[in-house]
mmCIF file of C-alpha atoms and ligand atoms in Angstrom:
data_model
loop_
_atom_site.group_PDB
_atom_site.id
_atom_site.type_symbol
_atom_site.label_atom_id
_atom_site.label_comp_id
_atom_site.label_asym_id
_atom_site.label_seq_id
_atom_site.Cartn_x
_atom_site.Cartn_y
_atom_site.Cartn_z
ATOM 1 C CA MET A 1 48.687 -22.086 0.320
ATOM 2 C CA ALA A 2 44.951 -22.502 0.493
ATOM 3 C CA HIS A 3 43.778 -26.071 0.818
ATOM 4 C CA GLN A 4 41.372 -27.167 -1.840
ATOM 5 C CA ARG A 5 38.513 -29.084 -0.343
ATOM 6 C CA LEU A 6 38.347 -32.603 -1.655
ATOM 7 C CA PRO A 7 35.143 -34.532 -1.926
ATOM 8 C CA ALA A 8 34.442 -37.163 0.721
ATOM 9 C CA GLY A 9 35.050 -40.087 -1.645
ATOM 10 C CA ALA A 10 38.474 -38.800 -2.623
ATOM 11 C CA LEU A 11 39.460 -38.247 1.029
ATOM 12 C CA ARG A 12 38.449 -41.767 1.896
ATOM 13 C CA ALA A 13 40.546 -43.039 -1.053
ATOM 14 C CA SER A 14 43.647 -41.137 0.044
ATOM 15 C CA ALA A 15 43.168 -42.365 3.632
ATOM 16 C CA LEU A 16 43.018 -45.912 2.339
ATOM 17 C CA LEU A 17 46.210 -45.367 0.389
ATOM 18 C CA ARG A 18 47.908 -44.049 3.460
ATOM 19 C CA VAL A 19 46.841 -47.119 5.490
ATOM 20 C CA THR A 20 47.628 -49.777 2.908
ATOM 21 C CA LYS A 21 50.805 -47.996 1.608
ATOM 22 C CA LYS A 22 50.017 -49.709 -1.673
ATOM 23 C CA PRO A 23 50.296 -47.955 -5.060
ATOM 24 C CA LEU A 24 47.014 -47.110 -6.683
ATOM 25 C CA PHE A 25 47.463 -49.469 -9.635
ATOM 26 C CA LYS A 26 47.615 -52.364 -7.127
ATOM 27 C CA LEU A 27 44.345 -51.340 -5.687
ATOM 28 C CA LEU A 28 42.891 -51.368 -9.158
ATOM 29 C CA GLN A 29 43.934 -54.972 -9.707
ATOM 30 C CA PRO A 30 41.038 -57.408 -10.049
ATOM 31 C CA SER A 31 42.521 -59.633 -7.336
ATOM 32 C CA SER A 32 41.540 -57.200 -4.742
ATOM 33 C CA THR A 33 37.801 -57.110 -5.477
ATOM 34 C CA SER A 34 36.734 -55.136 -2.461
ATOM 35 C CA SER A 35 39.431 -52.510 -2.985
ATOM 36 C CA LEU A 36 38.517 -52.242 -6.642
ATOM 37 C CA PHE A 37 34.867 -51.753 -5.828
ATOM 38 C CA PHE A 38 35.791 -49.196 -3.194
ATOM 39 C CA SER A 39 38.034 -47.173 -5.483
ATOM 40 C CA THR A 40 35.696 -47.235 -8.498
ATOM 41 C CA SER A 41 32.874 -45.999 -6.350
ATOM 42 C CA CYS A 42 35.196 -43.233 -5.057
ATOM 43 C CA ILE A 43 36.053 -42.240 -8.619
ATOM 44 C CA ARG A 44 32.410 -42.317 -9.615
ATOM 45 C CA ASN A 45 31.475 -40.191 -6.642
ATOM 46 C CA PHE A 46 34.238 -37.727 -7.402
ATOM 47 C CA ALA A 47 33.285 -37.538 -11.086
ATOM 48 C CA GLN A 48 29.688 -36.992 -10.218
ATOM 49 C CA GLN A 49 30.496 -34.164 -7.833
ATOM 50 C CA GLN A 50 32.723 -32.453 -10.369
ATOM 51 C CA SER A 51 30.292 -32.777 -13.296
ATOM 52 C CA PRO A 52 28.305 -29.627 -13.962
ATOM 53 C CA HIS A 53 25.404 -31.773 -15.112
ATOM 54 C CA ARG A 54 25.483 -34.246 -12.351
ATOM 55 C CA ARG A 55 22.341 -36.194 -11.910
ATOM 56 C CA SER A 56 20.436 -35.450 -8.800
ATOM 57 C CA ARG A 57 19.149 -38.399 -6.941
ATOM 58 C CA PRO A 58 15.404 -38.531 -6.425
ATOM 59 C CA GLN A 59 14.681 -37.014 -3.047
ATOM 60 C CA ALA A 60 12.331 -38.608 -0.640
ATOM 61 C CA PRO A 61 9.255 -36.406 -0.193
ATOM 62 C CA PRO A 62 9.514 -34.219 2.929
ATOM 63 C CA LYS A 63 7.413 -35.347 5.737
ATOM 64 C CA ASP A 64 4.237 -33.323 5.487
ATOM 65 C CA SER A 65 2.293 -32.321 8.509
ATOM 66 C CA SER A 66 -1.137 -33.826 8.404
ATOM 67 C CA LEU A 67 -4.181 -31.815 7.435
ATOM 68 C CA SER A 68 -5.601 -31.854 10.914
ATOM 69 C CA ASP A 69 -2.290 -30.418 12.255
ATOM 70 C CA ARG A 70 -2.609 -27.499 9.875
ATOM 71 C CA TYR A 71 -6.230 -27.007 10.741
ATOM 72 C CA ASN A 72 -5.326 -26.900 14.426
ATOM 73 C CA GLN A 73 -2.575 -24.373 13.760
ATOM 74 C CA LEU A 74 -5.015 -22.175 11.896
ATOM 75 C CA LYS A 75 -7.551 -22.464 14.668
ATOM 76 C CA LEU A 76 -4.979 -21.377 17.215
ATOM 77 C CA ALA A 77 -3.887 -18.434 15.081
ATOM 78 C CA TRP A 78 -7.486 -17.356 14.608
ATOM 79 C CA ARG A 79 -8.168 -17.624 18.365
ATOM 80 C CA SER A 80 -5.207 -15.491 19.296
ATOM 81 C CA LEU A 81 -6.200 -12.903 16.649
ATOM 82 C CA ASN A 82 -9.784 -12.979 17.798
ATOM 83 C CA GLU A 83 -8.767 -12.256 21.367
ATOM 84 C CA HIS A 84 -7.187 -9.007 20.290
ATOM 85 C CA PRO A 85 -9.714 -6.230 21.232
ATOM 86 C CA ARG A 86 -8.784 -3.917 18.345
ATOM 87 C CA PHE A 87 -9.282 -6.686 15.857
ATOM 88 C CA ARG A 88 -12.681 -7.521 17.315
ATOM 89 C CA THR A 89 -13.835 -3.895 17.114
ATOM 90 C CA GLY A 90 -12.581 -3.502 13.531
ATOM 91 C CA ALA A 91 -14.196 -6.738 12.403
ATOM 92 C CA SER A 92 -17.519 -5.768 14.004
ATOM 93 C CA VAL A 93 -17.551 -2.371 12.298
ATOM 94 C CA PHE A 94 -16.680 -3.982 8.965
ATOM 95 C CA LEU A 95 -19.470 -6.549 9.272
ATOM 96 C CA ILE A 96 -22.049 -3.921 10.260
ATOM 97 C CA MET A 97 -21.092 -1.824 7.224
ATOM 98 C CA LEU A 98 -21.266 -4.872 4.996
ATOM 99 C CA TYR A 99 -24.762 -5.756 6.233
ATOM 100 C CA ALA A 100 -25.903 -2.144 5.826
ATOM 101 C CA ALA A 101 -24.596 -1.995 2.232
ATOM 102 C CA ALA A 102 -26.247 -5.308 1.399
ATOM 103 C CA ALA A 103 -29.553 -4.145 2.908
ATOM 104 C CA TYR A 104 -29.376 -0.838 0.979
ATOM 105 C CA ALA A 105 -28.650 -2.637 -2.301
ATOM 106 C CA GLY A 106 -31.529 -5.014 -1.611
ATOM 107 C CA VAL A 107 -34.011 -2.211 -0.984
ATOM 108 C CA GLN A 108 -32.794 -0.356 -4.107
ATOM 109 C CA TYR A 109 -33.175 -3.479 -6.203
ATOM 110 C CA LEU A 110 -36.672 -4.202 -4.915
ATOM 111 C CA SER A 111 -37.891 -0.627 -5.358
ATOM 112 C CA ASP A 112 -36.387 -0.488 -8.853
ATOM 113 C CA THR A 113 -38.117 -3.733 -9.772
ATOM 114 C CA LYS A 114 -41.394 -2.413 -8.432
ATOM 115 C CA TYR A 115 -41.190 0.896 -10.337
ATOM 116 C CA LYS A 116 -40.095 -0.868 -13.505
ATOM 117 C CA ALA A 117 -43.057 -3.249 -13.233
ATOM 118 C CA THR A 118 -45.590 -0.490 -12.589
ATOM 119 C CA GLY A 119 -44.012 1.949 -15.039
ATOM 120 C CA GLU A 120 -44.070 4.745 -12.450
ATOM 121 C CA PRO A 121 -41.022 7.026 -12.148
ATOM 122 C CA ASN A 122 -38.777 5.934 -9.291
ATOM 123 C CA PRO A 123 -38.611 8.863 -6.817
ATOM 124 C CA TYR A 124 -35.550 7.389 -5.082
ATOM 125 C CA LYS A 125 -33.494 7.353 -8.216
ATOM 126 C CA LYS A 126 -31.127 10.221 -8.944
ATOM 127 C CA ARG A 127 -32.342 12.420 -11.772
ATOM 128 C CA GLU A 128 -29.033 11.923 -13.622
ATOM 129 C CA ASP A 129 -29.442 8.141 -13.484
ATOM 130 C CA VAL A 130 -32.929 8.405 -14.904
ATOM 131 C CA GLU A 131 -31.611 10.581 -17.727
ATOM 132 C CA ARG A 132 -28.843 8.096 -18.433
ATOM 133 C CA GLU A 133 -31.304 5.246 -18.555
ATOM 134 C CA ARG A 134 -33.344 7.197 -21.029
ATOM 135 C CA LEU A 135 -30.258 7.713 -23.152
ATOM 136 C CA ASN A 136 -29.429 4.054 -23.163
ATOM 137 C CA THR A 137 -31.448 3.300 -26.257
ATOM 138 C CA THR A 138 -30.638 2.836 -29.884
ATOM 139 C CA SER A 139 -34.043 3.488 -31.365
ATOM 140 C CA ILE A 140 -34.829 6.719 -33.122
ATOM 141 C CA LYS A 141 -37.194 8.797 -31.065
ATOM 142 C CA ASP A 142 -39.532 11.116 -32.724
ATOM 143 C CA ILE A 143 -39.834 14.243 -30.607
ATOM 144 C CA ALA A 144 -42.236 15.738 -33.077
ATOM 145 C CA SER A 145 -44.751 12.987 -32.445
ATOM 146 C CA GLU A 146 -43.888 12.643 -28.731
ATOM 147 C CA SER A 147 -44.523 16.285 -28.011
ATOM 148 C CA GLY A 148 -47.312 16.596 -30.540
ATOM 149 C CA ILE A 149 -45.452 19.311 -32.427
ATOM 150 C CA ASP A 150 -45.104 18.891 -36.120
ATOM 151 C CA THR A 151 -45.753 22.365 -37.403
ATOM 152 C CA LEU A 152 -43.929 25.638 -36.974
ATOM 153 C CA THR A 153 -46.974 27.597 -35.999
ATOM 154 C CA ASP A 154 -46.299 27.196 -32.286
ATOM 155 C CA LYS A 155 -45.301 30.439 -30.585
ATOM 156 C CA ASP A 156 -42.598 28.826 -28.419
ATOM 157 C CA GLY A 157 -41.214 26.947 -31.356
ATOM 158 C CA GLY A 158 -40.280 30.300 -32.733
ATOM 159 C CA ALA A 159 -40.433 29.620 -36.463
ATOM 160 C CA ASP A 160 -43.102 32.216 -36.950
ATOM 161 C CA ASP A 161 -41.069 34.702 -34.941
ATOM 162 C CA THR A 162 -40.286 37.406 -37.479
ATOM 163 C CA THR A 163 -37.174 38.622 -35.639
ATOM 164 C CA ALA A 164 -35.130 36.080 -37.618
ATOM 165 C CA PRO A 165 -32.639 38.073 -39.697
ATOM 166 C CA THR A 166 -32.738 35.486 -42.433
ATOM 167 C CA SER A 167 -35.645 36.282 -44.649
ATOM 168 C CA GLY A 168 -36.804 39.098 -46.852
ATOM 169 C CA LYS A 169 -33.269 40.035 -47.922
ATOM 170 C CA PRO A 170 -32.551 40.340 -51.627
ATOM 171 C CA GLY A 171 -30.842 37.224 -52.953
ATOM 172 C CA ILE A 172 -31.577 35.158 -49.865
ATOM 173 C CA PRO A 173 -34.036 32.336 -50.537
ATOM 174 C CA ALA A 174 -37.265 32.238 -48.558
ATOM 175 C CA PRO A 175 -37.107 29.999 -45.473
ATOM 176 C CA ARG A 176 -38.459 26.481 -45.914
ATOM 177 C CA ASP A 177 -38.377 23.039 -44.407
ATOM 178 C CA THR A 178 -35.608 21.124 -46.176
ATOM 179 C CA THR A 179 -36.174 17.767 -44.477
ATOM 180 C CA GLU A 180 -37.599 16.044 -47.523
ATOM 181 C CA ILE A 181 -34.609 16.984 -49.665
ATOM 182 C CA PHE A 182 -32.298 15.306 -47.128
ATOM 183 C CA ASP A 183 -34.582 12.319 -46.756
ATOM 184 C CA GLN A 184 -34.134 11.695 -50.452
ATOM 185 C CA MET A 185 -30.382 12.189 -50.695
ATOM 186 C CA ALA A 186 -29.386 10.482 -47.415
ATOM 187 C CA ARG A 187 -27.856 7.348 -48.944
ATOM 188 C CA GLU A 188 -25.734 9.200 -51.501
ATOM 189 C CA TYR A 189 -24.939 12.246 -49.350
ATOM 190 C CA ASP A 190 -21.491 11.028 -48.234
ATOM 191 C CA ASP A 191 -20.462 10.016 -51.768
ATOM 192 C CA LYS A 192 -21.508 13.410 -53.093
ATOM 193 C CA ILE A 193 -19.680 15.478 -50.503
ATOM 194 C CA TRP A 194 -16.493 13.718 -49.431
ATOM 195 C CA LEU A 195 -14.220 15.081 -52.190
ATOM 196 C CA GLU A 196 -15.310 18.680 -51.668
ATOM 197 C CA GLU A 197 -14.754 18.301 -47.926
ATOM 198 C CA LEU A 198 -11.355 16.704 -48.419
ATOM 199 C CA THR A 199 -10.030 19.381 -50.738
ATOM 200 C CA SER A 200 -11.362 22.254 -48.636
ATOM 201 C CA HIS A 201 -10.008 20.774 -45.384
ATOM 202 C CA ILE A 202 -13.441 20.573 -43.826
ATOM 203 C CA TRP A 203 -12.335 17.358 -42.111
ATOM 204 C CA TYR A 204 -9.797 19.459 -40.202
ATOM 205 C CA ARG A 205 -12.489 21.914 -39.086
ATOM 206 C CA ARG A 206 -14.740 19.054 -37.959
ATOM 207 C CA ARG A 207 -11.902 17.803 -35.830
ATOM 208 C CA GLN A 208 -11.548 21.285 -34.363
ATOM 209 C CA VAL A 209 -15.251 21.235 -33.428
ATOM 210 C CA MET A 210 -15.044 17.820 -31.814
ATOM 211 C CA LYS A 211 -12.045 18.839 -29.715
ATOM 212 C CA ASN A 212 -14.361 21.314 -28.005
ATOM 213 C CA VAL A 213 -17.124 18.833 -27.315
ATOM 214 C CA GLU A 214 -17.401 17.100 -23.934
ATOM 215 C CA GLY A 215 -19.756 15.812 -21.246
ATOM 216 C CA ASP A 216 -23.379 15.112 -22.129
ATOM 217 C CA VAL A 217 -23.610 16.355 -25.685
ATOM 218 C CA LEU A 218 -26.237 17.051 -28.323
ATOM 219 C CA GLU A 219 -25.434 17.117 -32.010
ATOM 220 C CA VAL A 220 -28.110 19.066 -33.841
ATOM 221 C CA SER A 221 -28.638 18.280 -37.532
ATOM 222 C CA CYS A 222 -26.156 15.432 -37.289
ATOM 223 C CA GLY A 223 -26.931 14.410 -40.871
ATOM 224 C CA THR A 224 -25.125 11.213 -41.846
ATOM 225 C CA GLY A 225 -22.784 11.529 -38.871
ATOM 226 C CA ARG A 226 -19.753 13.027 -40.573
ATOM 227 C CA ASN A 227 -18.369 14.166 -37.217
ATOM 228 C CA ILE A 228 -18.398 10.658 -35.763
ATOM 229 C CA SER A 229 -14.827 10.041 -37.011
ATOM 230 C CA TYR A 230 -13.623 12.589 -34.438
ATOM 231 C CA PHE A 231 -15.889 11.461 -31.592
ATOM 232 C CA ASP A 232 -13.952 10.944 -28.361
ATOM 233 C CA PRO A 233 -15.755 8.492 -26.046
ATOM 234 C CA GLU A 234 -13.281 9.301 -23.276
ATOM 235 C CA ARG A 235 -14.541 12.867 -22.985
ATOM 236 C CA ILE A 236 -18.153 12.419 -24.083
ATOM 237 C CA THR A 237 -20.337 10.847 -21.406
ATOM 238 C CA SER A 238 -23.491 10.693 -23.487
ATOM 239 C CA VAL A 239 -24.505 11.738 -26.965
ATOM 240 C CA THR A 240 -27.835 12.623 -28.523
ATOM 241 C CA PHE A 241 -27.876 12.695 -32.308
ATOM 242 C CA MET A 242 -30.694 14.794 -33.636
ATOM 243 C CA ASP A 243 -31.911 15.543 -37.128
ATOM 244 C CA SER A 244 -35.179 16.303 -38.843
ATOM 245 C CA SER A 245 -34.518 13.682 -41.515
ATOM 246 C CA ARG A 246 -35.084 10.091 -40.444
ATOM 247 C CA SER A 247 -33.041 8.771 -43.370
ATOM 248 C CA MET A 248 -30.004 10.917 -42.535
ATOM 249 C CA LEU A 249 -30.303 9.879 -38.904
ATOM 250 C CA GLU A 250 -30.429 6.203 -39.911
ATOM 251 C CA VAL A 251 -27.101 6.562 -41.726
ATOM 252 C CA ALA A 252 -25.604 8.285 -38.658
ATOM 253 C CA ARG A 253 -26.882 5.517 -36.430
ATOM 254 C CA GLU A 254 -25.339 2.822 -38.625
ATOM 255 C CA LYS A 255 -22.010 4.667 -38.614
ATOM 256 C CA PHE A 256 -21.936 5.203 -34.880
ATOM 257 C CA THR A 257 -22.991 1.639 -34.052
ATOM 258 C CA GLU A 258 -20.265 0.284 -36.299
ATOM 259 C CA LYS A 259 -17.552 2.523 -34.872
ATOM 260 C CA PHE A 260 -18.580 2.378 -31.210
ATOM 261 C CA PRO A 261 -20.568 -0.848 -30.789
ATOM 262 C CA THR A 262 -20.210 -0.882 -27.008
ATOM 263 C CA TYR A 263 -20.888 2.817 -26.348
ATOM 264 C CA GLU A 264 -24.055 2.759 -24.283
ATOM 265 C CA HIS A 265 -25.201 6.295 -23.733
ATOM 266 C CA VAL A 266 -26.400 7.229 -27.163
ATOM 267 C CA GLN A 267 -29.815 8.204 -28.413
ATOM 268 C CA TYR A 268 -31.170 9.233 -31.752
ATOM 269 C CA VAL A 269 -33.894 11.817 -31.929
ATOM 270 C CA ARG A 270 -35.797 12.854 -34.990
ATOM 271 C CA GLY A 271 -37.116 16.347 -34.763
ATOM 272 C CA ARG A 272 -36.637 19.927 -35.790
ATOM 273 C CA ALA A 273 -34.109 22.216 -34.161
ATOM 274 C CA GLU A 274 -36.876 24.771 -33.952
ATOM 275 C CA ASP A 275 -38.802 22.395 -31.639
ATOM 276 C CA LEU A 276 -35.954 21.487 -29.324
ATOM 277 C CA ALA A 277 -37.162 23.594 -26.401
ATOM 278 C CA LYS A 278 -40.264 21.425 -26.243
ATOM 279 C CA MET A 279 -38.039 18.444 -25.697
ATOM 280 C CA ALA A 280 -36.361 20.224 -22.793
ATOM 281 C CA ALA A 281 -39.707 21.008 -21.260
ATOM 282 C CA GLY A 282 -40.743 17.356 -21.425
ATOM 283 C CA SER A 283 -37.685 15.634 -19.981
ATOM 284 C CA GLY A 284 -35.677 18.317 -18.233
ATOM 285 C CA GLN A 285 -32.703 17.017 -20.142
ATOM 286 C CA LYS A 286 -29.833 19.479 -20.574
ATOM 287 C CA PHE A 287 -26.433 19.292 -22.212
ATOM 288 C CA ASP A 288 -22.862 20.347 -21.506
ATOM 289 C CA THR A 289 -22.153 20.902 -25.183
ATOM 290 C CA ILE A 290 -24.503 21.447 -28.100
ATOM 291 C CA TYR A 291 -22.831 21.399 -31.483
ATOM 292 C CA GLU A 292 -23.933 21.747 -35.041
ATOM 293 C CA THR A 293 -22.041 21.630 -38.303
ATOM 294 C CA PHE A 294 -23.524 23.068 -41.495
ATOM 295 C CA GLY A 295 -27.008 22.944 -40.019
ATOM 296 C CA LEU A 296 -28.179 26.543 -39.547
ATOM 297 C CA CYS A 297 -28.242 27.050 -43.314
ATOM 298 C CA SER A 298 -30.764 24.188 -43.623
ATOM 299 C CA HIS A 299 -33.150 25.355 -40.913
ATOM 300 C CA GLU A 300 -36.310 27.179 -41.634
ATOM 301 C CA ASP A 301 -35.574 29.430 -38.655
ATOM 302 C CA PRO A 302 -31.933 29.368 -37.524
ATOM 303 C CA SER A 303 -32.547 32.035 -34.878
ATOM 304 C CA ALA A 304 -35.224 29.928 -33.206
ATOM 305 C CA ALA A 305 -32.802 26.998 -33.268
ATOM 306 C CA LEU A 306 -30.152 29.043 -31.447
ATOM 307 C CA ARG A 307 -32.658 30.122 -28.828
ATOM 308 C CA ASN A 308 -33.479 26.480 -28.235
ATOM 309 C CA PHE A 309 -29.805 25.576 -27.917
ATOM 310 C CA GLU A 310 -29.509 28.191 -25.210
ATOM 311 C CA ALA A 311 -32.538 26.764 -23.404
ATOM 312 C CA LEU A 312 -31.048 23.255 -23.432
ATOM 313 C CA LEU A 313 -27.601 24.276 -22.273
ATOM 314 C CA ARG A 314 -26.409 23.435 -18.755
ATOM 315 C CA LYS A 315 -24.853 26.197 -16.712
ATOM 316 C CA ASN A 316 -21.436 27.107 -18.129
ATOM 317 C CA GLY A 317 -22.099 24.862 -21.105
ATOM 318 C CA ARG A 318 -20.924 25.600 -24.634
ATOM 319 C CA ILE A 319 -22.430 25.795 -28.098
ATOM 320 C CA VAL A 320 -19.988 24.943 -30.868
ATOM 321 C CA LEU A 321 -20.843 25.820 -34.445
ATOM 322 C CA LEU A 322 -19.235 25.230 -37.816
ATOM 323 C CA GLU A 323 -21.351 26.843 -40.498
ATOM 324 C CA HIS A 324 -21.188 28.314 -43.949
ATOM 325 C CA GLY A 325 -22.755 31.525 -45.192
ATOM 326 C CA ARG A 326 -21.992 34.937 -46.648
ATOM 327 C CA SER A 327 -18.374 35.623 -47.372
ATOM 328 C CA THR A 328 -16.307 38.692 -46.520
ATOM 329 C CA TYR A 329 -15.850 39.207 -50.292
ATOM 330 C CA ASN A 330 -18.658 40.936 -52.200
ATOM 331 C CA SER A 331 -17.818 39.298 -55.507
ATOM 332 C CA LEU A 332 -18.196 35.869 -53.916
ATOM 333 C CA ASN A 333 -21.469 36.902 -52.289
ATOM 334 C CA GLU A 334 -22.858 38.041 -55.622
ATOM 335 C CA THR A 335 -22.126 34.649 -57.133
ATOM 336 C CA MET A 336 -23.648 32.869 -54.144
ATOM 337 C CA ASP A 337 -26.759 35.054 -54.285
ATOM 338 C CA LYS A 338 -27.262 34.227 -57.950
ATOM 339 C CA LYS A 339 -27.051 30.489 -57.343
ATOM 340 C CA ALA A 340 -28.787 30.428 -53.964
ATOM 341 C CA GLU A 341 -32.171 29.167 -55.177
ATOM 342 C CA GLN A 342 -30.562 26.392 -57.165
ATOM 343 C CA ARG A 343 -28.438 25.465 -54.140
ATOM 344 C CA VAL A 344 -31.506 25.082 -51.904
ATOM 345 C CA LYS A 345 -33.168 22.776 -54.384
ATOM 346 C CA GLU A 346 -30.050 20.645 -54.825
ATOM 347 C CA TRP A 347 -28.532 20.683 -51.380
ATOM 348 C CA GLY A 348 -31.288 21.835 -49.050
ATOM 349 C CA CYS A 349 -29.243 24.757 -47.778
ATOM 350 C CA ARG A 350 -29.294 28.516 -47.966
ATOM 351 C CA TRP A 351 -25.599 29.075 -48.413
ATOM 352 C CA ASN A 352 -25.699 32.859 -48.424
ATOM 353 C CA LEU A 353 -27.177 33.509 -44.964
ATOM 354 C CA ASP A 354 -25.342 36.042 -42.819
ATOM 355 C CA ILE A 355 -24.373 33.635 -40.050
ATOM 356 C CA ASP A 356 -22.531 36.329 -38.118
ATOM 357 C CA GLN A 357 -25.638 38.464 -37.957
ATOM 358 C CA ILE A 358 -27.717 35.487 -36.781
ATOM 359 C CA VAL A 359 -25.198 34.725 -34.019
ATOM 360 C CA GLN A 360 -24.867 38.367 -32.947
ATOM 361 C CA SER A 361 -28.619 38.784 -32.671
ATOM 362 C CA SER A 362 -29.002 35.574 -30.615
ATOM 363 C CA GLY A 363 -27.733 37.254 -27.440
ATOM 364 C CA LEU A 364 -25.231 34.447 -26.897
ATOM 365 C CA GLU A 365 -21.711 35.479 -25.969
ATOM 366 C CA VAL A 366 -18.884 34.650 -28.325
ATOM 367 C CA VAL A 367 -16.048 32.837 -26.558
ATOM 368 C CA GLU A 368 -14.094 32.122 -29.708
ATOM 369 C CA SER A 369 -14.712 32.725 -33.395
ATOM 370 C CA ASP A 370 -12.915 32.363 -36.704
ATOM 371 C CA ARG A 371 -13.634 32.464 -40.433
ATOM 372 C CA TYR A 372 -12.119 30.493 -43.284
ATOM 373 C CA HIS A 373 -12.555 30.079 -47.054
ATOM 374 C CA PHE A 374 -12.762 33.818 -47.826
ATOM 375 C CA GLY A 375 -14.913 34.275 -44.765
ATOM 376 C CA SER A 376 -17.617 31.864 -45.967
ATOM 377 C CA THR A 377 -16.958 29.212 -43.293
ATOM 378 C CA TYR A 378 -17.668 30.231 -39.705
ATOM 379 C CA PHE A 379 -16.438 28.658 -36.475
ATOM 380 C CA TYR A 380 -17.889 29.688 -33.118
ATOM 381 C CA ILE A 381 -17.737 28.709 -29.480
ATOM 382 C CA LEU A 382 -20.638 30.382 -27.700
ATOM 383 C CA LYS A 383 -21.927 30.543 -24.152
ATOM 384 C CA ARG A 384 -24.949 31.860 -22.391
ATOM 385 C CA ALA A 385 -24.587 35.501 -21.306
ATOM 386 C CA GLY A 386 -23.293 35.630 -17.727
ATOM 387 C CA ASP A 387 -21.951 32.058 -17.710
ATOM 388 C CA ASN A 388 -18.299 31.278 -17.077
HETATM 389 C C1 LIG B 401 -26.107 20.186 -44.795
HETATM 390 S S1 LIG B 401 -26.677 18.869 -43.804
HETATM 391 C C2 LIG B 401 -25.398 18.802 -42.592
HETATM 392 C C3 LIG B 401 -25.289 17.473 -41.951
HETATM 393 C C4 LIG B 401 -24.199 17.330 -40.934
HETATM 394 N N1 LIG B 401 -24.360 18.209 -39.826
HETATM 395 C C5 LIG B 401 -22.836 17.512 -41.514
HETATM 396 O O1 LIG B 401 -22.053 18.296 -40.997
HETATM 397 O O2 LIG B 401 -22.526 16.824 -42.488
HETATM 398 C C6 LIG B 401 -28.016 19.612 -42.944
HETATM 399 C C7 LIG B 401 -28.781 18.672 -42.048
HETATM 400 O O3 LIG B 401 -29.750 19.424 -41.337
HETATM 401 C C8 LIG B 401 -30.930 18.664 -41.231
HETATM 402 N N2 LIG B 401 -32.036 19.596 -41.019
HETATM 403 C C9 LIG B 401 -32.677 20.362 -41.902
HETATM 404 N N3 LIG B 401 -33.612 21.106 -41.296
HETATM 405 C C10 LIG B 401 -33.559 20.814 -39.986
HETATM 406 C C11 LIG B 401 -34.256 21.239 -38.842
HETATM 407 N N4 LIG B 401 -35.192 22.169 -38.936
HETATM 408 N N5 LIG B 401 -33.929 20.725 -37.662
HETATM 409 C C12 LIG B 401 -32.988 19.795 -37.549
HETATM 410 N N6 LIG B 401 -32.288 19.334 -38.583
HETATM 411 C C13 LIG B 401 -32.559 19.834 -39.801
HETATM 412 C C14 LIG B 401 -30.987 17.909 -42.528
HETATM 413 O O4 LIG B 401 -31.809 16.780 -42.451
HETATM 414 C C15 LIG B 401 -29.526 17.562 -42.752
HETATM 415 O O5 LIG B 401 -29.215 16.349 -42.200
#
């Protein structure tokens, strides 16, 4: 049979019993004071050891080695480590690299400060960094005034280029600058259009556009920023919102700032799509994706706008378009033609343009295309000819 281990107090009690040969009750008698004290303390000890909640006695603090002892130990450890040749070599290399990095950062900082103070462009700065710095602004830039272009008579601007397949067709309104119309309706634009967009699933098409937008991007004719709801800051490294109407752009800016208050690389540019190439010439700025929704119909010269998109596109970049125009149904086109003039006055858009013809004649290659709403809504992904 396995022996159960008894606690020390109980063992001492049983030993005492064996020695005295007296029954326990005698030991408990008050006459024998010492025995009583002895046995009660044994019982207390035993009870304490058996109790699951026994009180632990306060322990004396362990003897701590003095601070100087520890310091000496550390010194010894460091010495023995320091004597190791591989450690010494590694530490030296690390320190040299650290000094070099600190010196490089110092020189960069000083040169940056100097160029910032003098206003000269910093030749040691990477071109991309300079571009990013330029983007890091929330003011609306006016490329028309910056580049001195505010008319469409410039040859490179292209508005007077008569190759545009948008004018002189029966039923199609004459091209015009619609900026003023949008300036006036900017504040009520969203209220006027949301229901129509909801019922015709335009929100879904906007999402489709934004899924194809990435990198450094330019939104042409951003209007009040109706695509901002689908903006993905994870995939978009910088965004330039551009529109010819300052009031529309202001609404877009308010929306974007509210939704993405910490997004840094955003800029707002007021100008005409027909003048975009001038902007490229000035800054050398290019984009991975240029997108436009329901903008070509509002331009005076949509073909010139497309040419400018191509000029501002980085290699293997993409142009994504969502537009409306002539339908694939003649009866619908007839109705649109009849109301086209009225539509321009009310909405600033020529809704019966042949968008497909404009795209085909641009020389851009179609990567993907689709049509919805009886062929009157057009979706395109385009690339420069020869690009991947
Ligand atoms: C029908 S709204 C579309 C706005 C926005 N893209 C959207 O999807 O809701 C057309 C926009 O094109 C702008 N616009 C008109 N002519 C322009 C031009 N020549 N260059 C750039 N933007 C222009 C107008 O100010 C307006 O904001």
